[in-house]
Amino acid sequence: MAIGTMLSAFRKLSNTSRITPFRSLSTLVLAEHEGGLIKNSSLSAVEAAKSLGGDNSISLLLAGSGHSLKEAAEHAASSHPSVSQVLIADSDKFTYPLAEPWAKLVHLVQQSGGYSHIIAASGSFGKNILPRAAALLDISPITDVTKISGSNLFIRPIYAGNALSTVRYTGSSPCMLSIRATSFPVASETADLKSNAASIDQVDLSTLDEDESVAKSTYVKLSAQISERPDLGNARIVVTGGRGVKSAENFKMIDKLAEKIGAAVGATRAAVDAGFVPNDLQVGQTGKIVAPELYMAFGVSGAIQHIAGMRDSKVIVAVNKDADAPIFQVADYGLVGDLFDVIPELLEKLPEKK
């Protein structure tokens, strides 16, 4: 009886202690870089880390090899005033961002640094690495966080964005998060900070070299479209075409309109599946999450999965022949009309981009 009572009290004490917010905050941000520059999505992860609490030491983890890594580290050190340290892992194993070596790297850095939180942007980079790293650390990650209410209290969308779930983390340290970059915009004045640069330190990779599991996957090739248009994930204006565009040839009208106003091009899953455009242009729950200042949708019906990827746009304009299309329920401006009449008229009347 006494033992049972004591165990019950111990469980209650244990559960209570597990939901207490972290007393000491230190965050490791997994940063993605390209061309010697930190990607904006990783800077959004730093913004998210700021929301955890005022007294939070934020470290950026970069991996790669050669001169581009050195340039990225220098940029990272002065990219955001909240970054106190930049950790770099310089090895040929990180020439390409493969999940196996990156997950081992996160495990190694966490063992030495003892961070309370690990954060990455919820893109292909973060989604590839976090599950493996979480398994190595024996923790459960919280994904697609859109708001941070405390060091262990987070809000994330569920049911394709139709509801918001408040999640309290009660697991062991570290608390691992992936955040939606569009929910944590980076202030323009912090993006080019040149003073008070953070320190840059090398990660000891001696034990990593002995691990054979990092060589389980090999890089084959990267297939990407080279375009002068803005990146879809960070563009101020996005022009999207759906199934109503009807063909890849007709989709060129979307391209022309986007080019004229300096916008990025997006597409629905139906348009991608039909072969109109490559899948890296897909916007939606299984594509890219965007939140531009202006989102223009042509021939888009408004499936739940698509709306989940663009509903946070500041202004949504929809053109569709079907007056009952669900897209009009989220649109700020809607026009019931034929896109094949509307787009040529827009091309004629809109001024060229400056």
Short mmCIF file of C-alpha atoms in Angstrom, two decimals:
data_model
loop_
_atom_site.label_atom_id
_atom_site.label_comp_id
_atom_site.label_asym_id
_atom_site.label_seq_id
_atom_site.Cartn_x
_atom_site.Cartn_y
_atom_site.Cartn_z
CA MET A 1 0.00 0.00 0.00
CA ALA A 2 2.74 2.42 1.06
CA ILE A 3 4.82 1.53 -2.00
CA GLY A 4 1.82 2.06 -4.31
CA THR A 5 1.10 5.47 -2.75
CA MET A 6 4.76 6.47 -3.06
CA LEU A 7 4.92 5.43 -6.72
CA SER A 8 1.73 7.35 -7.47
CA ALA A 9 3.16 10.48 -5.85
CA PHE A 10 6.40 10.03 -7.78
CA ARG A 11 4.51 9.78 -11.10
CA LYS A 12 2.62 12.98 -10.33
CA LEU A 13 5.84 14.75 -9.39
CA SER A 14 7.54 13.46 -12.54
CA ASN A 15 4.67 14.56 -14.80
CA THR A 16 4.58 17.98 -13.18
CA SER A 17 8.29 18.49 -13.65
CA ARG A 18 8.12 17.47 -17.30
CA ILE A 19 5.69 20.20 -18.29
CA THR A 20 7.65 22.96 -16.58
CA PRO A 21 9.06 25.40 -19.17
CA PHE A 22 12.80 25.16 -19.84
CA ARG A 23 14.75 27.06 -17.19
CA SER A 24 17.77 27.70 -19.41
CA LEU A 25 17.22 28.37 -23.11
CA SER A 26 19.74 27.61 -25.82
CA THR A 27 18.70 26.95 -29.40
CA LEU A 28 20.45 25.24 -32.29
CA VAL A 29 19.15 26.37 -35.69
CA LEU A 30 19.89 24.09 -38.65
CA ALA A 31 20.76 26.52 -41.42
CA GLU A 32 20.56 25.96 -45.15
CA HIS A 33 22.87 27.92 -47.43
CA GLU A 34 23.40 28.36 -51.15
CA GLY A 35 25.92 30.41 -53.08
CA GLY A 36 27.62 31.59 -49.90
CA LEU A 37 24.42 33.02 -48.42
CA ILE A 38 22.05 31.84 -45.71
CA LYS A 39 18.57 31.17 -47.05
CA ASN A 40 15.74 33.38 -45.81
CA SER A 41 13.87 30.34 -44.49
CA SER A 42 16.75 29.68 -42.07
CA LEU A 43 16.66 33.31 -40.91
CA SER A 44 12.95 32.79 -40.25
CA ALA A 45 13.96 29.88 -38.02
CA VAL A 46 16.14 32.34 -36.07
CA GLU A 47 13.11 34.63 -35.72
CA ALA A 48 11.17 31.67 -34.35
CA ALA A 49 13.96 30.95 -31.87
CA LYS A 50 13.65 34.54 -30.61
CA SER A 51 10.03 33.83 -29.70
CA LEU A 52 11.07 31.11 -27.25
CA GLY A 53 12.19 33.66 -24.70
CA GLY A 54 14.33 36.74 -24.19
CA ASP A 55 17.32 35.05 -22.57
CA ASN A 56 17.98 32.59 -25.39
CA SER A 57 21.42 31.79 -26.78
CA ILE A 58 21.02 31.02 -30.50
CA SER A 59 23.60 29.07 -32.49
CA LEU A 60 23.51 28.48 -36.25
CA LEU A 61 24.77 25.14 -37.55
CA LEU A 62 26.19 25.12 -41.08
CA ALA A 63 27.65 22.19 -42.97
CA GLY A 64 29.40 21.95 -46.31
CA SER A 65 32.86 22.12 -47.76
CA GLY A 66 35.24 24.55 -49.34
CA HIS A 67 35.01 28.26 -50.02
CA SER A 68 31.21 28.45 -50.23
CA LEU A 69 30.91 27.24 -46.61
CA LYS A 70 33.36 29.90 -45.44
CA GLU A 71 31.37 32.60 -47.24
CA ALA A 72 28.10 31.28 -45.80
CA ALA A 73 29.59 31.29 -42.29
CA GLU A 74 30.69 34.91 -42.64
CA HIS A 75 27.24 35.85 -43.88
CA ALA A 76 25.58 33.89 -41.08
CA ALA A 77 27.69 35.62 -38.42
CA SER A 78 26.27 39.00 -39.43
CA SER A 79 22.87 37.92 -40.73
CA HIS A 80 20.81 38.43 -37.57
CA PRO A 81 21.45 40.25 -34.28
CA SER A 82 20.11 37.33 -32.23
CA VAL A 83 22.74 34.86 -33.48
CA SER A 84 25.48 34.49 -30.87
CA GLN A 85 27.50 31.67 -32.46
CA VAL A 86 27.99 30.03 -35.85
CA LEU A 87 29.08 26.39 -35.87
CA ILE A 88 30.55 25.03 -39.09
CA ALA A 89 31.11 21.41 -40.09
CA ASP A 90 33.61 21.42 -42.94
CA SER A 91 33.82 18.01 -44.62
CA ASP A 92 33.33 16.44 -48.04
CA LYS A 93 30.54 14.42 -46.42
CA PHE A 94 28.47 17.62 -46.34
CA THR A 95 29.12 18.79 -49.90
CA TYR A 96 25.50 17.87 -50.52
CA PRO A 97 22.81 18.04 -47.79
CA LEU A 98 22.17 14.32 -47.38
CA ALA A 99 20.01 13.27 -44.44
CA GLU A 100 22.27 10.57 -42.95
CA PRO A 101 25.41 12.65 -42.29
CA TRP A 102 23.36 15.69 -41.29
CA ALA A 103 21.34 13.68 -38.74
CA LYS A 104 24.56 12.30 -37.24
CA LEU A 105 25.96 15.83 -37.14
CA VAL A 106 22.93 17.13 -35.24
CA HIS A 107 23.25 14.24 -32.78
CA LEU A 108 26.96 14.97 -32.31
CA VAL A 109 26.47 18.72 -31.79
CA GLN A 110 23.57 18.16 -29.38
CA GLN A 111 25.66 15.78 -27.27
CA SER A 112 28.38 18.39 -26.88
CA GLY A 113 26.18 21.50 -26.70
CA GLY A 114 23.18 20.28 -24.69
CA TYR A 115 20.71 22.63 -26.39
CA SER A 116 17.18 23.01 -25.06
CA HIS A 117 15.71 23.44 -28.57
CA ILE A 118 16.59 22.47 -32.14
CA ILE A 119 14.80 24.34 -34.94
CA ALA A 120 14.73 24.08 -38.74
CA ALA A 121 12.51 25.54 -41.41
CA SER A 122 9.77 23.25 -42.64
CA GLY A 123 11.12 22.84 -46.16
CA SER A 124 12.61 19.86 -47.97
CA PHE A 125 15.91 20.44 -46.11
CA GLY A 126 14.36 20.35 -42.63
CA LYS A 127 11.82 17.63 -43.42
CA ASN A 128 14.63 15.40 -44.65
CA ILE A 129 16.87 15.80 -41.61
CA LEU A 130 14.70 16.31 -38.52
CA PRO A 131 12.97 12.88 -38.40
CA ARG A 132 16.30 11.05 -38.56
CA ALA A 133 17.93 13.35 -36.01
CA ALA A 134 14.91 12.98 -33.71
CA ALA A 135 15.16 9.20 -33.90
CA LEU A 136 18.84 9.32 -32.94
CA LEU A 137 18.02 11.60 -29.99
CA ASP A 138 14.96 9.50 -29.03
CA ILE A 139 12.56 12.47 -29.05
CA SER A 140 9.38 13.42 -30.90
CA PRO A 141 9.59 16.52 -33.11
CA ILE A 142 6.77 19.08 -33.41
CA THR A 143 6.23 19.98 -37.05
CA ASP A 144 4.87 22.94 -39.02
CA VAL A 145 4.77 25.32 -36.06
CA THR A 146 3.16 28.66 -36.95
CA LYS A 147 3.24 30.37 -33.55
CA ILE A 148 5.32 30.03 -30.40
CA SER A 149 3.51 30.89 -27.16
CA GLY A 150 6.26 29.79 -24.78
CA SER A 151 9.35 27.66 -24.53
CA ASN A 152 7.24 24.50 -24.52
CA LEU A 153 3.91 25.73 -25.98
CA PHE A 154 3.35 25.80 -29.74
CA ILE A 155 0.57 26.25 -32.28
CA ARG A 156 0.42 24.26 -35.51
CA PRO A 157 -2.28 23.77 -38.17
CA ILE A 158 -4.18 20.51 -38.52
CA TYR A 159 -6.84 19.24 -40.95
CA ALA A 160 -5.17 21.04 -43.89
CA GLY A 161 -5.15 24.33 -42.03
CA ASN A 162 -8.84 24.29 -41.11
CA ALA A 163 -8.04 24.09 -37.40
CA LEU A 164 -5.19 25.11 -35.12
CA SER A 165 -3.78 22.78 -32.48
CA THR A 166 -2.02 24.00 -29.35
CA VAL A 167 0.74 21.56 -28.40
CA ARG A 168 2.55 21.47 -25.06
CA TYR A 169 5.89 19.69 -25.23
CA THR A 170 6.40 17.43 -22.21
CA GLY A 171 9.23 15.27 -23.51
CA SER A 172 12.90 15.26 -22.69
CA SER A 173 15.38 17.83 -23.95
CA PRO A 174 15.90 18.93 -26.68
CA CYS A 175 12.56 20.12 -27.97
CA MET A 176 12.78 19.77 -31.76
CA LEU A 177 10.67 21.98 -34.04
CA SER A 178 10.11 22.61 -37.70
CA ILE A 179 8.57 26.02 -38.38
CA ARG A 180 6.70 27.49 -41.31
CA ALA A 181 8.99 30.22 -42.57
CA THR A 182 6.05 32.32 -43.77
CA SER A 183 4.79 32.61 -40.18
CA PHE A 184 8.06 34.12 -38.93
CA PRO A 185 9.02 36.90 -41.37
CA VAL A 186 12.47 38.45 -41.06
CA ALA A 187 12.57 42.21 -40.48
CA SER A 188 14.36 43.94 -43.36
CA GLU A 189 16.76 45.80 -41.09
CA THR A 190 18.05 42.53 -39.58
CA ALA A 191 18.71 40.78 -42.88
CA ASP A 192 21.90 42.77 -43.65
CA LEU A 193 23.41 43.37 -40.21
CA LYS A 194 27.15 44.07 -40.49
CA SER A 195 28.18 44.93 -36.94
CA ASN A 196 28.45 42.77 -33.81
CA ALA A 197 29.13 39.63 -35.83
CA ALA A 198 28.80 36.32 -34.02
CA SER A 199 31.76 34.06 -33.36
CA ILE A 200 32.53 31.28 -35.86
CA ASP A 201 33.64 27.91 -34.46
CA GLN A 202 34.55 24.58 -36.02
CA VAL A 203 32.73 21.38 -35.06
CA ASP A 204 34.98 18.47 -34.09
CA LEU A 205 34.13 15.78 -36.64
CA SER A 206 36.68 13.17 -35.52
CA THR A 207 34.03 10.77 -34.18
CA LEU A 208 31.77 11.35 -37.17
CA ASP A 209 34.44 10.07 -39.53
CA GLU A 210 34.38 6.72 -37.74
CA ASP A 211 30.63 6.23 -38.27
CA GLU A 212 29.90 4.04 -41.28
CA SER A 213 26.18 4.86 -41.35
CA VAL A 214 26.83 8.31 -42.83
CA ALA A 215 27.82 6.66 -46.11
CA LYS A 216 24.56 4.77 -46.59
CA SER A 217 23.29 7.22 -49.21
CA THR A 218 25.06 8.87 -52.12
CA TYR A 219 24.33 12.03 -54.05
CA VAL A 220 23.23 11.38 -57.63
CA LYS A 221 22.22 14.71 -59.17
CA LEU A 222 20.20 17.87 -58.69
CA SER A 223 17.45 18.72 -61.16
CA ALA A 224 16.36 22.34 -60.94
CA GLN A 225 14.99 24.99 -63.23
CA ILE A 226 17.20 28.04 -63.65
CA SER A 227 15.01 31.12 -63.71
CA GLU A 228 15.41 34.85 -63.20
CA ARG A 229 12.02 35.01 -61.50
CA PRO A 230 11.72 35.38 -57.72
CA ASP A 231 11.87 32.25 -55.60
CA LEU A 232 8.37 30.87 -55.09
CA GLY A 233 8.75 30.55 -51.33
CA ASN A 234 9.85 34.17 -50.80
CA ALA A 235 8.17 36.10 -53.64
CA ARG A 236 6.09 39.22 -52.96
CA ILE A 237 3.71 38.28 -55.78
CA VAL A 238 2.70 34.78 -56.88
CA VAL A 239 0.68 33.96 -60.01
CA THR A 240 -0.78 30.45 -59.91
CA GLY A 241 -2.48 28.37 -62.56
CA GLY A 242 -4.75 25.41 -61.95
CA ARG A 243 -6.49 22.66 -63.88
CA GLY A 244 -8.54 25.30 -65.69
CA VAL A 245 -5.47 26.37 -67.69
CA LYS A 246 -5.99 23.08 -69.56
CA SER A 247 -2.52 22.52 -71.07
CA ALA A 248 1.19 23.18 -70.78
CA GLU A 249 0.96 25.42 -73.85
CA ASN A 250 -1.74 27.55 -72.23
CA PHE A 251 0.32 27.76 -69.05
CA LYS A 252 2.69 30.05 -70.95
CA MET A 253 0.09 32.79 -70.40
CA ILE A 254 0.67 32.42 -66.66
CA ASP A 255 4.41 32.70 -67.30
CA LYS A 256 3.97 35.87 -69.37
CA LEU A 257 1.81 37.53 -66.73
CA ALA A 258 4.26 36.62 -63.97
CA GLU A 259 7.17 37.96 -65.99
CA LYS A 260 5.38 41.24 -66.68
CA ILE A 261 4.68 41.99 -63.01
CA GLY A 262 7.83 40.43 -61.54
CA ALA A 263 6.03 37.54 -59.87
CA ALA A 264 6.84 33.92 -59.10
CA VAL A 265 4.87 31.18 -60.82
CA GLY A 266 2.91 28.60 -58.85
CA ALA A 267 0.62 25.71 -59.73
CA THR A 268 -1.94 23.43 -58.15
CA ARG A 269 -1.34 19.72 -57.72
CA ALA A 270 -3.83 19.01 -60.48
CA ALA A 271 -1.79 21.15 -62.90
CA VAL A 272 1.42 19.43 -61.83
CA ASP A 273 -0.08 15.93 -62.11
CA ALA A 274 -1.36 16.81 -65.58
CA GLY A 275 2.18 17.67 -66.65
CA PHE A 276 1.61 21.39 -67.23
CA VAL A 277 4.59 22.37 -65.05
CA PRO A 278 7.26 20.64 -62.89
CA ASN A 279 6.40 19.74 -59.31
CA ASP A 280 8.77 22.31 -57.77
CA LEU A 281 6.10 24.91 -58.60
CA GLN A 282 3.36 23.17 -56.64
CA VAL A 283 1.67 25.22 -53.94
CA GLY A 284 -0.28 23.42 -51.24
CA GLN A 285 -0.20 20.99 -48.37
CA THR A 286 2.12 18.61 -50.26
CA GLY A 287 3.94 21.42 -52.06
CA LYS A 288 5.28 24.78 -50.96
CA ILE A 289 3.69 26.98 -48.32
CA VAL A 290 3.60 30.60 -49.48
CA ALA A 291 2.38 33.87 -47.97
CA PRO A 292 3.05 36.64 -50.53
CA GLU A 293 1.65 40.15 -50.43
CA LEU A 294 -0.43 39.30 -53.52
CA TYR A 295 -1.60 35.85 -54.61
CA MET A 296 -3.34 35.59 -58.00
CA ALA A 297 -5.13 32.32 -58.80
CA PHE A 298 -6.32 31.52 -62.34
CA GLY A 299 -8.41 28.44 -63.04
CA VAL A 300 -7.90 27.25 -59.46
CA SER A 301 -10.94 25.56 -57.93
CA GLY A 302 -9.70 25.89 -54.34
CA ALA A 303 -9.20 22.36 -53.01
CA ILE A 304 -8.52 22.18 -49.27
CA GLN A 305 -4.99 20.91 -49.88
CA HIS A 306 -4.17 23.90 -52.10
CA ILE A 307 -5.72 26.50 -49.79
CA ALA A 308 -3.63 25.11 -46.93
CA GLY A 309 -0.54 26.32 -48.79
CA MET A 310 -1.62 29.88 -49.59
CA ARG A 311 -4.33 30.96 -47.14
CA ASP A 312 -1.91 33.24 -45.25
CA SER A 313 -1.37 35.44 -48.32
CA LYS A 314 -2.04 39.11 -47.59
CA VAL A 315 -4.33 39.65 -50.61
CA ILE A 316 -5.86 36.82 -52.65
CA VAL A 317 -7.28 37.43 -56.13
CA ALA A 318 -9.18 34.60 -57.85
CA VAL A 319 -10.44 34.21 -61.42
CA ASN A 320 -12.67 31.25 -62.21
CA LYS A 321 -15.61 30.50 -64.50
CA ASP A 322 -17.43 28.66 -61.71
CA ALA A 323 -19.12 31.12 -59.37
CA ASP A 324 -19.39 28.38 -56.72
CA ALA A 325 -15.68 27.50 -56.73
CA PRO A 326 -14.35 27.18 -53.13
CA ILE A 327 -11.46 29.53 -53.96
CA PHE A 328 -13.88 32.47 -53.73
CA GLN A 329 -14.51 31.69 -50.06
CA VAL A 330 -10.92 32.70 -49.18
CA ALA A 331 -10.37 35.31 -51.91
CA ASP A 332 -10.30 39.04 -51.09
CA TYR A 333 -11.20 39.82 -54.71
CA GLY A 334 -12.97 37.41 -57.02
CA LEU A 335 -13.85 37.60 -60.69
CA VAL A 336 -16.22 35.11 -62.31
CA GLY A 337 -14.84 34.94 -65.81
CA ASP A 338 -12.83 33.02 -68.38
CA LEU A 339 -9.10 33.19 -67.67
CA PHE A 340 -8.47 33.06 -71.43
CA ASP A 341 -10.21 36.43 -71.69
CA VAL A 342 -8.95 37.93 -68.43
CA ILE A 343 -5.22 37.21 -68.74
CA PRO A 344 -4.79 38.71 -72.26
CA GLU A 345 -6.60 41.84 -71.04
CA LEU A 346 -4.34 42.06 -68.00
CA LEU A 347 -1.25 41.64 -70.22
CA GLU A 348 -2.49 44.49 -72.36
CA LYS A 349 -3.36 46.92 -69.56
CA LEU A 350 -0.81 46.22 -66.82
CA PRO A 351 2.38 48.31 -66.92
CA GLU A 352 5.74 46.61 -67.25
CA LYS A 353 7.59 45.86 -64.02
CA LYS A 354 10.09 48.51 -63.00
#
